[in-house]
Coordinates of C-alpha atoms in Angstrom, one line a residue:
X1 CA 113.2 -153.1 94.8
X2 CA 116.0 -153.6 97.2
X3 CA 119.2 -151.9 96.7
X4 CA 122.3 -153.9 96.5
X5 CA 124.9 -153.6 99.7
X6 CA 127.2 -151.7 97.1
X7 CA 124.7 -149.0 96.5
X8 CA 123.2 -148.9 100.3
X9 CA 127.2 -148.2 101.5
X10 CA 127.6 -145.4 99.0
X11 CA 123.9 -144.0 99.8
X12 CA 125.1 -144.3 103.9
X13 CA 128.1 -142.1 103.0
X14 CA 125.7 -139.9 100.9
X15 CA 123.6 -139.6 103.9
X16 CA 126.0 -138.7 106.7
X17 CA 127.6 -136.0 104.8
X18 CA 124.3 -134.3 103.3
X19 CA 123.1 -134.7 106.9
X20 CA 126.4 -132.8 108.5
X21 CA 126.2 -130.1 105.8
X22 CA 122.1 -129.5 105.6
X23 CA 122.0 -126.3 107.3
X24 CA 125.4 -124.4 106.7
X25 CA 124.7 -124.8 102.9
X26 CA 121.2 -124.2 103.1
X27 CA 122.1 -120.6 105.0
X28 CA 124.9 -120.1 102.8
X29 CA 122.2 -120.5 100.0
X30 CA 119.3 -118.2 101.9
X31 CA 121.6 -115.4 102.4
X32 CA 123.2 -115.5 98.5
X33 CA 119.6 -115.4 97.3
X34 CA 118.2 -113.3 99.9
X35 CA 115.3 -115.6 100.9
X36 CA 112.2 -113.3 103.5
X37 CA 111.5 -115.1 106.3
X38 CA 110.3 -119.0 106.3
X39 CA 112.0 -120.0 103.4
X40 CA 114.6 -121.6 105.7
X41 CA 112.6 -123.4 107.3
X42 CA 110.9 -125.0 104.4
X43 CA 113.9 -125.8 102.4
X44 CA 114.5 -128.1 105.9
X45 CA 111.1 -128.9 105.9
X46 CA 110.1 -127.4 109.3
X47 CA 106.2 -126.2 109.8
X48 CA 105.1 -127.3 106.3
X49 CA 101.4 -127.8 106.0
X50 CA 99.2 -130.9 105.1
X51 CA 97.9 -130.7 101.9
X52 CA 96.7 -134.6 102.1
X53 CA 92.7 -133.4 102.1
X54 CA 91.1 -137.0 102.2
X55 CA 94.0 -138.4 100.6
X56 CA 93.2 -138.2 96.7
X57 CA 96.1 -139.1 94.4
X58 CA 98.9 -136.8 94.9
X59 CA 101.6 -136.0 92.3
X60 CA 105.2 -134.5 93.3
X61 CA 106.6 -132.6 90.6
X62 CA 110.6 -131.4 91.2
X63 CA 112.2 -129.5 88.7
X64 CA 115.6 -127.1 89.6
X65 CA 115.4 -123.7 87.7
X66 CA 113.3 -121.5 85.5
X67 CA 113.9 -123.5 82.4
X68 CA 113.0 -126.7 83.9
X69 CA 110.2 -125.4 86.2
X70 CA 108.4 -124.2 82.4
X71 CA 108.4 -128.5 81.3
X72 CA 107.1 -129.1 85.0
X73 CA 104.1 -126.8 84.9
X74 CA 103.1 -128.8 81.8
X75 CA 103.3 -132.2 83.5
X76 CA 101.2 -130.3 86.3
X77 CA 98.5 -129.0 83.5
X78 CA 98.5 -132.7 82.0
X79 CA 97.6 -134.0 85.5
X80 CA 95.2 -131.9 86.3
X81 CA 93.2 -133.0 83.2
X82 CA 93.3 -136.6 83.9
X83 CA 90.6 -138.3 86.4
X84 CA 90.2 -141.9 87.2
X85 CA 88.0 -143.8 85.6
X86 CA 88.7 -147.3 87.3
X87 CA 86.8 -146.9 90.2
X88 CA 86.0 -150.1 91.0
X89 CA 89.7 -151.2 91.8
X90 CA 90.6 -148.0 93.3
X91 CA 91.5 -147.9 97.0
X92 CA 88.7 -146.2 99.0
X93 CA 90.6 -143.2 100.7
X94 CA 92.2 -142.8 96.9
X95 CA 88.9 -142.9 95.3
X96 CA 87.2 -140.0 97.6
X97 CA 90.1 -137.4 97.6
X98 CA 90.8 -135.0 95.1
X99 CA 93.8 -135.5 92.9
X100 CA 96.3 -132.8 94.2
X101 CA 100.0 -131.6 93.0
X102 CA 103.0 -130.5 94.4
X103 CA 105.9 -128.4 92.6
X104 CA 109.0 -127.9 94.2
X105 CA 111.9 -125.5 93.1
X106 CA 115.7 -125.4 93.8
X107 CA 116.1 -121.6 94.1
X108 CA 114.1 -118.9 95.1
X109 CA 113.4 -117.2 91.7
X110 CA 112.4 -120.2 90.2
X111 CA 109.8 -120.0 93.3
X112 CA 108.3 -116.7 92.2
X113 CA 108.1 -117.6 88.6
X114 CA 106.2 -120.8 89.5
X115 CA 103.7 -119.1 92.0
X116 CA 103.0 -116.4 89.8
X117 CA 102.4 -118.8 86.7
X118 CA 100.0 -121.4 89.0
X119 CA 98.1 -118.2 89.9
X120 CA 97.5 -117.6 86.5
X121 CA 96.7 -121.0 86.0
X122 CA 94.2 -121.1 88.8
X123 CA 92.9 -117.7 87.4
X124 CA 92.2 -119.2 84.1
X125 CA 90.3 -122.1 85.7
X126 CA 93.3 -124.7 83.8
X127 CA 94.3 -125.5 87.2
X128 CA 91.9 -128.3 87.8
X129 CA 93.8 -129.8 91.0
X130 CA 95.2 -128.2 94.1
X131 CA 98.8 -127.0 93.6
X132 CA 100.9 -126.3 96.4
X133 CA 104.3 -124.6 95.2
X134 CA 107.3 -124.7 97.7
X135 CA 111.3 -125.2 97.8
X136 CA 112.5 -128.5 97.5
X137 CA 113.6 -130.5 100.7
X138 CA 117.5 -130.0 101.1
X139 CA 118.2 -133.6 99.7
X140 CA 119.1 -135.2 103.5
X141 CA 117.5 -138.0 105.1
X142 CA 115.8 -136.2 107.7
X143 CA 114.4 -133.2 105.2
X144 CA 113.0 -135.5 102.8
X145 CA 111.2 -138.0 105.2
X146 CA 109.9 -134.7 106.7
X147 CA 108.7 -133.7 103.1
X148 CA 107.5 -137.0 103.0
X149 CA 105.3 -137.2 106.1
X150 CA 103.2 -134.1 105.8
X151 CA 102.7 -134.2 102.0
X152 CA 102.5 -137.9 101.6
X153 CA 102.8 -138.1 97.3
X154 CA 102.0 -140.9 95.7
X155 CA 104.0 -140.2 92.4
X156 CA 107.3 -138.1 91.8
X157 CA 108.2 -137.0 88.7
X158 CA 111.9 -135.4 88.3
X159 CA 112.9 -133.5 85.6
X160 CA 115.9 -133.5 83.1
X161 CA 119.0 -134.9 85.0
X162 CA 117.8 -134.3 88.6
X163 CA 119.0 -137.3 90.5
X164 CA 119.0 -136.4 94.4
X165 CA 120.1 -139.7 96.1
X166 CA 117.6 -138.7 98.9
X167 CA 115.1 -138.1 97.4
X168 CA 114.7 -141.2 95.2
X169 CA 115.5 -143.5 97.9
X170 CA 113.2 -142.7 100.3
X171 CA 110.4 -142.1 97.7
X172 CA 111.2 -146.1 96.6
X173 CA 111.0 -147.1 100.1
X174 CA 107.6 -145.5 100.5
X175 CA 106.3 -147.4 97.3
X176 CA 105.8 -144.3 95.2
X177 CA 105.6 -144.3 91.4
X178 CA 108.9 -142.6 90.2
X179 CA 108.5 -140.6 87.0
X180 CA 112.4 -139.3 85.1
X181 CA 111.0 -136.8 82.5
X182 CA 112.9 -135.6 79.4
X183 CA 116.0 -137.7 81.5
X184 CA 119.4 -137.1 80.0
X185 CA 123.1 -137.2 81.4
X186 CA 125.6 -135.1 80.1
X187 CA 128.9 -136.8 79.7
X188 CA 130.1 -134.8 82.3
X189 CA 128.0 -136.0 85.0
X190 CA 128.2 -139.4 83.9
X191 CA 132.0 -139.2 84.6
X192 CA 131.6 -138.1 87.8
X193 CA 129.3 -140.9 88.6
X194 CA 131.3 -143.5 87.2
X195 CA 134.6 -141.8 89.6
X196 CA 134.7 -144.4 91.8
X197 CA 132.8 -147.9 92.2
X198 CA 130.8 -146.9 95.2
X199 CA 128.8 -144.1 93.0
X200 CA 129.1 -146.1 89.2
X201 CA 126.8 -148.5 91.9
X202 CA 124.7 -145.9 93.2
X203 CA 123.8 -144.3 90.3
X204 CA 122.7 -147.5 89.0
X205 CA 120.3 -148.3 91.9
X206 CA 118.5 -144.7 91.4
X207 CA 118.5 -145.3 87.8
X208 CA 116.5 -149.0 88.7
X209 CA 114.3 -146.8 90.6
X210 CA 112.6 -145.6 87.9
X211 CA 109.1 -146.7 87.4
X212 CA 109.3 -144.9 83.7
X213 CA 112.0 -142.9 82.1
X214 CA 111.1 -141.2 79.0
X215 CA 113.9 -139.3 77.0
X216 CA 114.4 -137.2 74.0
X217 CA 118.2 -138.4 73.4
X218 CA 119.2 -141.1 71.2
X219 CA 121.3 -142.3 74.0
X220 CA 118.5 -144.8 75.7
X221 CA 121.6 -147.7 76.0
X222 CA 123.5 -145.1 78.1
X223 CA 120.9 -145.5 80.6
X224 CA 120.1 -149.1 79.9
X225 CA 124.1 -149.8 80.8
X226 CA 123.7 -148.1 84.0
X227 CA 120.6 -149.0 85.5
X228 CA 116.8 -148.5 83.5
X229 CA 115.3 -151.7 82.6
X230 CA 114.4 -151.3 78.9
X231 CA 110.6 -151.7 78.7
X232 CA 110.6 -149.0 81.3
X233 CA 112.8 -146.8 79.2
X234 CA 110.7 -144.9 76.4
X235 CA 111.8 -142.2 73.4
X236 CA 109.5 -139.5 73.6
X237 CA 110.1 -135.7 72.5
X238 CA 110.8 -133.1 75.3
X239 CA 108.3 -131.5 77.2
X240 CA 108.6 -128.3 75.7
X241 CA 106.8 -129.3 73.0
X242 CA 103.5 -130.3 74.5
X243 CA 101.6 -127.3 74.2
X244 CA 97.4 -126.9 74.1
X245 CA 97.7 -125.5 70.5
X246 CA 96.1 -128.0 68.9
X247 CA 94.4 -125.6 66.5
X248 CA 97.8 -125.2 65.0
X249 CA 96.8 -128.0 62.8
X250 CA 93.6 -126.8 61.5
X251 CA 95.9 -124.4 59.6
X252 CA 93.5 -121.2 60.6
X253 CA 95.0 -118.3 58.7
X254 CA 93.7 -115.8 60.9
X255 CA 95.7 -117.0 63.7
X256 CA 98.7 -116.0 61.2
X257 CA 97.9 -112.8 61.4
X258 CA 100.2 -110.1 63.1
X259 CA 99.4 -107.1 65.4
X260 CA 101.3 -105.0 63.8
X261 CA 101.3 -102.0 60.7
X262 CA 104.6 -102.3 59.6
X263 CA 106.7 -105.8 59.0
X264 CA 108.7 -107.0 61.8
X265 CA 111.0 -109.8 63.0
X266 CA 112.6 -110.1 66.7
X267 CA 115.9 -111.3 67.8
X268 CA 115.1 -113.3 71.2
X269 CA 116.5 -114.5 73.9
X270 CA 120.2 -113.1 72.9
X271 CA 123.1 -113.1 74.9
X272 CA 126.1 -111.1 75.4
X273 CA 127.7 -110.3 72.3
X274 CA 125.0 -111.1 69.8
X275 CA 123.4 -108.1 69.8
X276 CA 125.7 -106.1 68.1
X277 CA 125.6 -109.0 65.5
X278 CA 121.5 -109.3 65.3
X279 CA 122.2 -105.4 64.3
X280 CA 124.7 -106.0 61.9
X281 CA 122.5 -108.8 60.3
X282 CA 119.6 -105.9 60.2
X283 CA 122.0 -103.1 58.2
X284 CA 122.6 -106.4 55.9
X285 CA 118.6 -107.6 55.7
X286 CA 117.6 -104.0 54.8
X287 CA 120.7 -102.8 52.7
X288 CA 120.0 -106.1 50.4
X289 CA 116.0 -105.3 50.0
X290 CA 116.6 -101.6 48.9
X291 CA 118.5 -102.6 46.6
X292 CA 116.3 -105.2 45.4
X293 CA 113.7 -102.5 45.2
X294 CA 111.3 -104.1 48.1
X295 CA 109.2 -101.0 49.3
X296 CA 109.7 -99.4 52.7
X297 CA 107.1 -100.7 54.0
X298 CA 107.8 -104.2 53.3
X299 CA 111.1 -103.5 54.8
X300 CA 111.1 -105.2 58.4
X301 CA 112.1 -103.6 61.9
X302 CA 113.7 -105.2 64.6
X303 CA 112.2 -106.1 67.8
X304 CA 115.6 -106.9 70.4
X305 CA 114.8 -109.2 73.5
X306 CA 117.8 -109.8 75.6
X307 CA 117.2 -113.2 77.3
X308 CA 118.5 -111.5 80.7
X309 CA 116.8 -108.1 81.6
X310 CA 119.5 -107.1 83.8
X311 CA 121.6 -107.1 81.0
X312 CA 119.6 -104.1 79.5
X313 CA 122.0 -101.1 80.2
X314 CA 125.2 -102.9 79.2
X315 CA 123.3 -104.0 76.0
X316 CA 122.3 -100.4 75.4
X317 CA 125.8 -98.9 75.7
X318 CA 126.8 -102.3 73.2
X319 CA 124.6 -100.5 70.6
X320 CA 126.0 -96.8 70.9
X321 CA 125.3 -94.7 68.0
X322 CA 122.4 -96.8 67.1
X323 CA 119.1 -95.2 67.1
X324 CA 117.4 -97.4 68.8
X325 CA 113.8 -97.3 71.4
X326 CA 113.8 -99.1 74.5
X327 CA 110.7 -99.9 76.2
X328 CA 107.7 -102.3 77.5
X329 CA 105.8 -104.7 75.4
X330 CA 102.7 -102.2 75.6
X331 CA 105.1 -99.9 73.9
X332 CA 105.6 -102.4 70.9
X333 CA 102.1 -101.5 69.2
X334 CA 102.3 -97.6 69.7
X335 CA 106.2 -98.2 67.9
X336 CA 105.4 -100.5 65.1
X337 CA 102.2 -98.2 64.6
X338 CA 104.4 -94.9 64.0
X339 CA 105.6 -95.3 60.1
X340 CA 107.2 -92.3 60.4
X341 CA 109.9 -92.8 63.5
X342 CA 113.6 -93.0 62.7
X343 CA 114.1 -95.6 65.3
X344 CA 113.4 -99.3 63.1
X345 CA 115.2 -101.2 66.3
X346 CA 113.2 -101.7 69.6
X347 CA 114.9 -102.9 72.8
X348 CA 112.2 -105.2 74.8
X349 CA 113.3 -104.4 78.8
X350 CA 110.8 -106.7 79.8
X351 CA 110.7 -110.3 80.8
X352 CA 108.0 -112.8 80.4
X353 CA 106.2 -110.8 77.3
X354 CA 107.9 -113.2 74.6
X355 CA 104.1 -114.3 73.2
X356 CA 103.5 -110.0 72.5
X357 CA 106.8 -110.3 70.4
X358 CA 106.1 -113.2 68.6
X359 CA 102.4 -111.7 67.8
X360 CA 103.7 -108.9 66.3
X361 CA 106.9 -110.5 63.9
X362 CA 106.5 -113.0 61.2
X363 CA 109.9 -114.5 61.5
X364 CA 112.3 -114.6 64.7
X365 CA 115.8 -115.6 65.2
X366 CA 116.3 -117.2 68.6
X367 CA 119.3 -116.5 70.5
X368 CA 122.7 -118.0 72.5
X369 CA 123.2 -119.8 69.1
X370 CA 125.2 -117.5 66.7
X371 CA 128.0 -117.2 69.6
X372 CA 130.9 -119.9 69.8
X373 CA 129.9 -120.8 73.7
X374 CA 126.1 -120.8 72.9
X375 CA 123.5 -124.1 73.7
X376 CA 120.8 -122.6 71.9
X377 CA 116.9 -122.0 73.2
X378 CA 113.8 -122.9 72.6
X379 CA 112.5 -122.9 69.1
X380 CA 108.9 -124.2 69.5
X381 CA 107.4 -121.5 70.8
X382 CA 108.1 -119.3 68.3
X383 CA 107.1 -121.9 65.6
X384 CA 104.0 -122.8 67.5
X385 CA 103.3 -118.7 67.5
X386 CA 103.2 -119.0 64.0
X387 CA 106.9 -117.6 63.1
X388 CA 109.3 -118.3 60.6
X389 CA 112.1 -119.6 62.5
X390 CA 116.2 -118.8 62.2
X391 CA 118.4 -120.0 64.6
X392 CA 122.6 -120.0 64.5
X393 CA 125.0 -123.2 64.3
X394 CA 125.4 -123.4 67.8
X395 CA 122.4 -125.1 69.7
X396 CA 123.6 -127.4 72.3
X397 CA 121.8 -129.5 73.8
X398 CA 118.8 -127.6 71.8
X399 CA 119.5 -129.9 69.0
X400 CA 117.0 -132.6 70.1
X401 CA 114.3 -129.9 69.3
X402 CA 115.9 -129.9 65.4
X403 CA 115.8 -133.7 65.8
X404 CA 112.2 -134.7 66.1
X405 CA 111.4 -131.0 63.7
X406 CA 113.2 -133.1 61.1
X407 CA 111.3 -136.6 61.9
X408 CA 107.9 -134.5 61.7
X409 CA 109.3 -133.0 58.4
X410 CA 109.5 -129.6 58.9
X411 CA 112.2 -129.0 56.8
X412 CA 110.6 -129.5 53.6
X413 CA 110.4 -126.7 51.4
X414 CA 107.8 -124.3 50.6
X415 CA 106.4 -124.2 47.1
X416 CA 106.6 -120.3 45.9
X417 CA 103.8 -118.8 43.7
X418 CA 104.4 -117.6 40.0
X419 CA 106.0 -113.9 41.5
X420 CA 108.6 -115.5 43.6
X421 CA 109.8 -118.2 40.7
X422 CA 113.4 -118.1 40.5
X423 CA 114.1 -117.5 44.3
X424 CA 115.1 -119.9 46.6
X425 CA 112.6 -121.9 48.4
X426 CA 111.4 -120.7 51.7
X427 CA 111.9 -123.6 55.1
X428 CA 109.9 -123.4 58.3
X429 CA 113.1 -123.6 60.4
X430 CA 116.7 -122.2 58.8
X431 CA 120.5 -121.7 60.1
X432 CA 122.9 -119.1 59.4
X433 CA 126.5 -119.6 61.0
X434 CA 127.1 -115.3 60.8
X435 CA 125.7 -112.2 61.1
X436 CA 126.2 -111.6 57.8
X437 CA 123.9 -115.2 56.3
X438 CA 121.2 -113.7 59.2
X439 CA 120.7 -110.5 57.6
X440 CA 120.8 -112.2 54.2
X441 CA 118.4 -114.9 55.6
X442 CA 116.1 -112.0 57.3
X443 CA 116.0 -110.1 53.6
X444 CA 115.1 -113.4 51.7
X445 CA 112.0 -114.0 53.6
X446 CA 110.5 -110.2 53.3
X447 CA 110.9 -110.6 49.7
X448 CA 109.2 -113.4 49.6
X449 CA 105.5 -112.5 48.4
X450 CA 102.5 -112.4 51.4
X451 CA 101.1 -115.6 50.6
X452 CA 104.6 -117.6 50.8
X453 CA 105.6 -116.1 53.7
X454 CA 102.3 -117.1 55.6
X455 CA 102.7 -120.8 53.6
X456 CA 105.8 -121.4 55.2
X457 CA 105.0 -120.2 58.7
X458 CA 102.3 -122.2 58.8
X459 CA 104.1 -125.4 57.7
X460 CA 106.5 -124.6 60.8
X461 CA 104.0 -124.3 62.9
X462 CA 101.8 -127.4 62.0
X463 CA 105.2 -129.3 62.3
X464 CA 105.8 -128.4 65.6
X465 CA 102.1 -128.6 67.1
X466 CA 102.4 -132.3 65.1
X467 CA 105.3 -133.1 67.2
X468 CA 104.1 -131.5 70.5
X469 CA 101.2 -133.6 70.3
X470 CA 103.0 -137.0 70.5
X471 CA 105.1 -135.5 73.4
X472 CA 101.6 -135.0 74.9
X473 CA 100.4 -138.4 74.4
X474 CA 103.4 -139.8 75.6
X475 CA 103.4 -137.6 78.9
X476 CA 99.6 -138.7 79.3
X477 CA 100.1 -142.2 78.6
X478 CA 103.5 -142.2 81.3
X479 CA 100.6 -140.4 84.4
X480 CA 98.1 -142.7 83.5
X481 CA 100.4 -145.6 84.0
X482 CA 101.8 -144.3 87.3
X483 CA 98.1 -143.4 88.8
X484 CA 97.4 -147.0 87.7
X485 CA 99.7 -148.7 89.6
X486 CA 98.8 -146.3 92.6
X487 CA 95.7 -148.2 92.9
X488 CA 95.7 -151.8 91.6
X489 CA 95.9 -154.7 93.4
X490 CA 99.5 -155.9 92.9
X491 CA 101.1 -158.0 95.8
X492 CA 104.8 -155.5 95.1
X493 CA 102.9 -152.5 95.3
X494 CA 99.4 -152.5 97.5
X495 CA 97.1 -150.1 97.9
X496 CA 96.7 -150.6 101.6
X497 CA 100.2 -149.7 101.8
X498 CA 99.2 -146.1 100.4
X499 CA 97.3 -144.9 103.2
X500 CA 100.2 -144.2 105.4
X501 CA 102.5 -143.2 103.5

C-alpha cells in the first residue's frame, strides 16, 4: 500500500533525524547499560550473520523489555508448532527451507533473559524452529534495511505499542506480513501523535500497515479512527494468557497439590512500600484465625518476593524488627519443612523462581497494586498455578486481565460444604483496597475447610486456562493467516517477490 505524500514528508523528516542521531544515542545507550563487545555493532546492524538457510518461512518477532519479551517467546513457541500443509501453492525456495525465527530486544537485559529462556526452550526440545535472538536494529533507514538484507523475514510481529516508523516502512516496502500483537495506545502516546498534522498522518499510514491487529482493549475504534481497516482489526485476550496448560481443564486434583508441610501464601512481585503492608496484612490474617480457634498449623506463613531483587537490602532494613528468613527458592522447602522455626516470613532474593513459590502457597496476592501509583501484574500465572488469587484496587493497565477473567466467569462463587455454612463464599480472584481487608482476606481463605479451598482454586484456574486457550487460538489463527499470504498467489503480494527480499 502506498503511503500518502503527508505521511512520506513526515517519515523523510523521521528519517533524516534518526539517521543524524544513530550512533551518538546508540553509544550513549551501550555505555549506560554496559554492553561487551559487538553489541554496538549489532544494534547498527554491522557483521550480522545469515540465518536465511534455504530460505524457509521466516518470522521476526520485536518486543522492547522483559515484560514484553515473556508475550513474544509465546508467539515464538506458537510458530514453531505450526508447519504448512499447502504445499502445493507454496513457493518452491519457501516450501524446502525450514521455518525459522528471529527475536529482537531493545535493551541488553532483555537480551540475556531471552537467550537464556530460548536455551531452555531448545533444551526441552519446544523449540522446533531455529531462533536467532539479537538487539533490535536502531530504527534508521540504513540499520533496518541492513537488518533486512541479511535476515530477510517474511513476517514481523511487534508487540504492545511498538511503532518504530522504520521499521514498519521498510518491512511494507519489502511485502512482508505485519503482525501488531496485544496493540494498544495509551492516551499519552496518542497525544503526542496527534501533535502536529505531519505525525496524526504518519501514525495513520503505520497503523494501515498492519496486515492484522489483534487487541485486548475495548478501544478497537481508536485504532479504526486512526488508521486499521476493521476486518483486519480483531479482539482477542493478551498474550499472557496463552499458556500450554491445557490440563488445567481436566480439573486434576493432584496438580492442586502443594510442596509444602505447613500452609502458605506469597506476596509477589511487590514494590517499594508494600511490603511493610503485605506484613501488616499477615499480623491481621493470623491475629483473626487465633482468635477464631484455626490450629497452628492451618495458620499460613508468608513467602515475600520483591518484584526487583536489587531491592532486597532496602526491603530488609523496611522490615526491621521482623523476624524474618531471607534466602533461595531451594531454601523454601527446608523453611516450610521446619514447624518449629520462629521465622513464619520468608524473603525470596531470587529472580525467575516465581513457579517454586506458587508450588508451594495455595493463595497469592500479586503486587504494585495496593500502592496509589501501582499498574498491577500478572494474575494468570498464579491462577493458572493453581492459586487463589488477591490482588489490590490499583491494576492499571492489568485490568484487561480482570476483563476477559469476568467474561470467562471466574468470579462466580464457590459453593462451601456443610462446615463452612454461614461464611462467606470463597471467589477464584478477590480485591482488597488495604492492608488491613488483605490480611482479613488471607484469614478468610485458611478457614475455609480443605476441600473449599482446593474448589475454588481450581475454578480460578480452569477460568484462566479457558481464557488462555482462546488467546491461543486467536494467536494461531493470526500466523496461519500471515504464513498464508507469504505463499499464495496473489497479484499485490507474489511469491516470486519473496525470494529476494
Amino acid at each position: 500500500m502506498e503511503w500518502p505524500v503527508c505521511a512520506r514528508a513526515a517519515y523523510t523528516i523521521y528519517s533524516a533525524l534518526s539517521t543524524a542521531l544513530c550512533y551518538p544515542l546508540v553509544r550513549l545507550q551501550a555505555a549506560r547499560q554496559a554492553w561487551p563487545d559487538g553489541l554496538l555493532q549489532e544494534r547498527v546492524s554491522r557483521g550480522l550473520t545469515s540465518t536465511r538457510q534455504n530460505a524457509g518461512i521466516c518470522l521476526w518477532v520485536h518486543a522492547a523489555s522483559v515484560g514484553e519479551s515473556v508475550s513474544a517467546l509465546k508467539v515464538v513457541r506458537e510458530f514453531s508448532r505450526m508447519t504448512l500443509v499447502d504445499k502445493d501453492r507454496l513457493d518452491a525456495d519457501l516450501a524446502r527451507g525450514p521455518m525459522r525465527a528471529i527475536m529482537t530486544v531493545s535493551n541488553y537485559s532483555a537480551l540475556r533473559f531471552v537467550q537464556d529462556k530460548i536455551r531452555t526452550l531448545e533444551s526441552s526440545g519446544e523449540a522446533k524452529v531455529n531462533v536467532v535472538v539479537q538487539l533490535c536494529p536502531f530504527d534508521s533507514t540504513g540499520c533496518v534495511r541492513r537488518f533486512l538484507d541479511v535476515h530477510k523475514p517474511h513476517i514481523l510481529a511487534l508487540i504492545e505499542s511498538e511503532l518504530w516508523p522504520s521499521m514498519i516502512y521498510h518491512a511494507s516496502r519489502n511485502k512482508m506480513q505485519l503482525l501488531f500483537l496485544d496493540a494498544r495506545m495509551s492516551s499519552r502516546s496518542l497525544r503526542n501523535w496527534q501533535s502536529s498534522g505531519l505525525s496524526k498522518c504518519l501514525l495513520k499510514a503505520l497503523l494501515s500497515s498492519f496486515t492484522l491487529v489483534l487487541t485486548p482493549r475495548k478501544d478497537r475504534d481508536v485504532f479504526i479512527e486512526h488508521g486499521v481497516r476493521e476486518c483486519r482489526l480483531h479482539i482477542a485476550p493478551p498474550l499472557k494468557f496463552v499458556e500450554d496448560l491445557g490440563s488445567a481443564l481436566g480439573g486434576d486434583e493432584n496438580q492442586l497439590l502443594r510442596n509444602t508441610t505447613l500452609a502458605c501464601w506469597a506476596a509477589v512481585s511487590t514494590h517499594q512500600g508494600e511490603e511493610s503492608l503485605i506484613v501488616e496484612a499477615h499480623e491481621v490474617a493470623c491475629k483473626i484465625l487465633r482468635e477464631r480457634g484455626v490450629s497452628e498449623s492451618r495458620r499460613p506463613r508468608l513467602i515475600l518476593a520483591p518484584r526487583h531483587v536489587t531491592r532486597i537490602r532496602d526491603v530488609w532494613n523496611d522490615l526491621h524488627g521482623v523476624n524474618v528468613r531471607e534466602g533461595s527458592s531451594h531454601e523454601i522447602e527446608e523453611w516450610s519443612a521446619d514447624g518449629s522455626a520462629s521465622q513464619d516470613i520468608f524473603l525470596l532474593n531470587e529472580m525467575g523462581k516465581l513457579g517454586d513459590v506458587f508450588d508451594r502457597s495455595e493463595c497469592v496476592f500479586v503486587g504494585n497494586s495496593l500502592i496509589s501509583n501501582g499498574n498491577g501484574h500478572n494474575i494468570l500465572e498464579p491462577a493458572l498455578a493453581g492459586c487463589h488469587v488477591i490482588h489490590g484496587c490499583y491494576m492499571g493497565e492489568s485490568h484487561v486481565l480482570l476483563d476477559w477473567l469476568n467474561l470467562a466467569g471466574s468470579r462466580c462463587s464457590v459453593e462451601l460444604s456443610t462446615q463452612d455454612a454461614g461464611k462467606e463464599a470463597l471467589e477464584p480472584f478477590r480485591q482488597v483496597d488495604s492492608a488491613i481487608e488483605l490480611g482479613v482476606a488471607v484469614a478468610h481463605f485458611f478457614e475455609a475447610s480443605e476441600a473449599a479451598r482446593m474448589k475454588v482454586r481450581e475454578r480460578g484456574r480452569a477460568q484462566a486456562a479457558a481464557v488462555g486457550h482462546l488467546a491461543r487460538a486467536a494467536l494461531h489463527k493470526a500466523l496461519e493467516q500471515c504464513m498464508q499470504r507469504c505463499v499464495q498467489d496473489d497479484p499485490d503480494t507474489p511469491a516470486a517477490s519473496r525470494k529476494g527480499i
